[in-house]
Amino acid sequence: MKAALALLIVALLASLASACDPSSYPSAIAVTKPYPIVPSVSTIQGNTNAVINLSGFAQVLNGCTISLVNFTYYPDLGNTVLYGVKGDPSNTNAFQISKTVVAGSTGVVPQSFPIDFAGHSLNDFNVIKLFSLSTQTVIGYSVLYNVDANGKSSAANTTTNANASPNTINTNAAGVPHAGVVSGALAGAAAIAAFVL
């Protein structure tokens, strides 16, 4: 019994270590490369005078940590965490990838987030979403690499559209993890009509 338990612990530790192994990254991820954070909303519906400021970059540091650098986020919408999703940013099959809460920021100090793989690896998500649990709002996202319809990955386009129009989002106070309905055009992506976890 003790031998079986010891083998189970060794196997568990090996699986955790392999999730953080830089050689197991999807080939399209460049370690420490800055991937732009794209705002999903600029105001919350019902309070259009409260502008949400969001900018900066996400970086994969070592396979176990994601860092937000030159990161501006204010006002803090409360209890914001990182989610991961595979495919398009509008994909609804997101899962939480870090338990560390994202703090409001003015871009001075980078924030680091240990990845809580919980059965997942960097191969399981290519998009990082910033999601406020308090307001049930997807605030923004960062695409680490692209995935085509056949599941093939390629390097992400790291440019953003400066002509993107502001967006407003309906909040969901029911505690269901989704962001509501987005109105307004998103940067070059008319197909993305909602950001739902």
mmCIF file of C-alpha atoms in Angstrom, residues 61-147:
data_model
loop_
_atom_site.group_PDB
_atom_site.id
_atom_site.type_symbol
_atom_site.label_atom_id
_atom_site.label_comp_id
_atom_site.label_asym_id
_atom_site.label_seq_id
_atom_site.Cartn_x
_atom_site.Cartn_y
_atom_site.Cartn_z
ATOM 1 C CA LEU A 61 7.805 33.360 -18.003
ATOM 2 C CA ASN A 62 8.813 29.802 -17.246
ATOM 3 C CA GLY A 63 5.911 27.526 -18.017
ATOM 4 C CA CYS A 64 4.578 27.932 -14.482
ATOM 5 C CA THR A 65 4.049 31.686 -14.377
ATOM 6 C CA ILE A 66 2.257 34.322 -16.432
ATOM 7 C CA SER A 67 3.302 37.928 -15.928
ATOM 8 C CA LEU A 68 1.397 41.087 -16.825
ATOM 9 C CA VAL A 69 3.863 43.863 -17.727
ATOM 10 C CA ASN A 70 3.366 47.549 -18.495
ATOM 11 C CA PHE A 71 -0.079 46.629 -17.216
ATOM 12 C CA THR A 72 -2.689 49.318 -16.612
ATOM 13 C CA TYR A 73 -6.041 48.320 -15.132
ATOM 14 C CA TYR A 74 -8.280 50.809 -13.368
ATOM 15 C CA PRO A 75 -10.715 51.079 -11.899
ATOM 16 C CA ASP A 76 -10.347 47.543 -10.575
ATOM 17 C CA LEU A 77 -13.703 45.807 -11.119
ATOM 18 C CA GLY A 78 -13.037 43.441 -8.234
ATOM 19 C CA ASN A 79 -11.893 39.863 -7.843
ATOM 20 C CA THR A 80 -10.372 39.715 -11.328
ATOM 21 C CA VAL A 81 -8.695 36.402 -12.193
ATOM 22 C CA LEU A 82 -7.102 34.771 -15.225
ATOM 23 C CA TYR A 83 -8.967 32.220 -17.338
ATOM 24 C CA GLY A 84 -7.630 30.181 -20.245
ATOM 25 C CA VAL A 85 -9.450 29.051 -23.353
ATOM 26 C CA LYS A 86 -8.474 27.221 -26.544
ATOM 27 C CA GLY A 87 -9.325 28.691 -29.924
ATOM 28 C CA ASP A 88 -10.985 32.052 -30.419
ATOM 29 C CA PRO A 89 -11.353 34.569 -27.558
ATOM 30 C CA SER A 90 -15.142 34.145 -27.795
ATOM 31 C CA ASN A 91 -14.892 30.400 -27.010
ATOM 32 C CA THR A 92 -17.170 29.528 -24.078
ATOM 33 C CA ASN A 93 -15.091 26.650 -22.632
ATOM 34 C CA ALA A 94 -12.813 28.742 -20.425
ATOM 35 C CA PHE A 95 -11.270 27.515 -17.175
ATOM 36 C CA GLN A 96 -9.509 29.370 -14.388
ATOM 37 C CA ILE A 97 -5.713 29.196 -14.770
ATOM 38 C CA SER A 98 -4.606 31.117 -11.667
ATOM 39 C CA LYS A 99 -6.090 31.624 -8.233
ATOM 40 C CA THR A 100 -4.083 34.816 -7.684
ATOM 41 C CA VAL A 101 -6.267 37.922 -7.994
ATOM 42 C CA VAL A 102 -5.269 40.579 -10.549
ATOM 43 C CA ALA A 103 -4.832 43.915 -8.782
ATOM 44 C CA GLY A 104 -5.653 47.295 -10.233
ATOM 45 C CA SER A 105 -2.498 48.840 -11.665
ATOM 46 C CA THR A 106 -1.053 51.943 -13.276
ATOM 47 C CA GLY A 107 1.590 50.073 -15.261
ATOM 48 C CA VAL A 108 4.540 50.501 -12.931
ATOM 49 C CA VAL A 109 4.962 47.118 -11.239
ATOM 50 C CA PRO A 110 4.619 43.810 -13.165
ATOM 51 C CA GLN A 111 2.231 41.255 -11.676
ATOM 52 C CA SER A 112 3.025 37.540 -11.695
ATOM 53 C CA PHE A 113 0.502 34.719 -11.570
ATOM 54 C CA PRO A 114 1.425 31.104 -10.841
ATOM 55 C CA ILE A 115 -0.480 28.894 -13.247
ATOM 56 C CA ASP A 116 -2.799 26.438 -11.509
ATOM 57 C CA PHE A 117 -2.808 23.760 -14.171
ATOM 58 C CA ALA A 118 -5.385 21.518 -12.400
ATOM 59 C CA GLY A 119 -5.139 18.897 -15.114
ATOM 60 C CA HIS A 120 -4.345 21.406 -17.867
ATOM 61 C CA SER A 121 -1.135 22.476 -19.609
ATOM 62 C CA LEU A 122 -0.091 25.323 -21.876
ATOM 63 C CA ASN A 123 -1.279 23.110 -24.740
ATOM 64 C CA ASP A 124 -4.857 23.444 -23.406
ATOM 65 C CA PHE A 125 -5.206 27.213 -23.867
ATOM 66 C CA ASN A 126 -3.945 29.830 -26.272
ATOM 67 C CA VAL A 127 -5.989 32.769 -24.972
ATOM 68 C CA ILE A 128 -5.757 34.328 -21.521
ATOM 69 C CA LYS A 129 -8.906 36.154 -20.370
ATOM 70 C CA LEU A 130 -9.063 38.674 -17.536
ATOM 71 C CA PHE A 131 -12.400 38.038 -15.847
ATOM 72 C CA SER A 132 -13.969 39.965 -12.959
ATOM 73 C CA LEU A 133 -15.848 37.530 -10.744
ATOM 74 C CA SER A 134 -17.462 40.471 -8.929
ATOM 75 C CA THR A 135 -19.079 41.953 -12.038
ATOM 76 C CA GLN A 136 -19.109 38.772 -14.181
ATOM 77 C CA THR A 137 -17.260 40.683 -16.905
ATOM 78 C CA VAL A 138 -14.518 39.653 -19.310
ATOM 79 C CA ILE A 139 -12.376 42.758 -19.175
ATOM 80 C CA GLY A 140 -9.809 41.806 -21.796
ATOM 81 C CA TYR A 141 -7.775 39.007 -23.313
ATOM 82 C CA SER A 142 -4.364 38.170 -24.721
ATOM 83 C CA VAL A 143 -3.772 35.688 -27.558
ATOM 84 C CA LEU A 144 -0.573 33.668 -27.012
ATOM 85 C CA TYR A 145 -0.859 31.819 -30.306
ATOM 86 C CA ASN A 146 -3.491 31.156 -32.968
ATOM 87 C CA VAL A 147 -5.310 27.867 -33.525
#
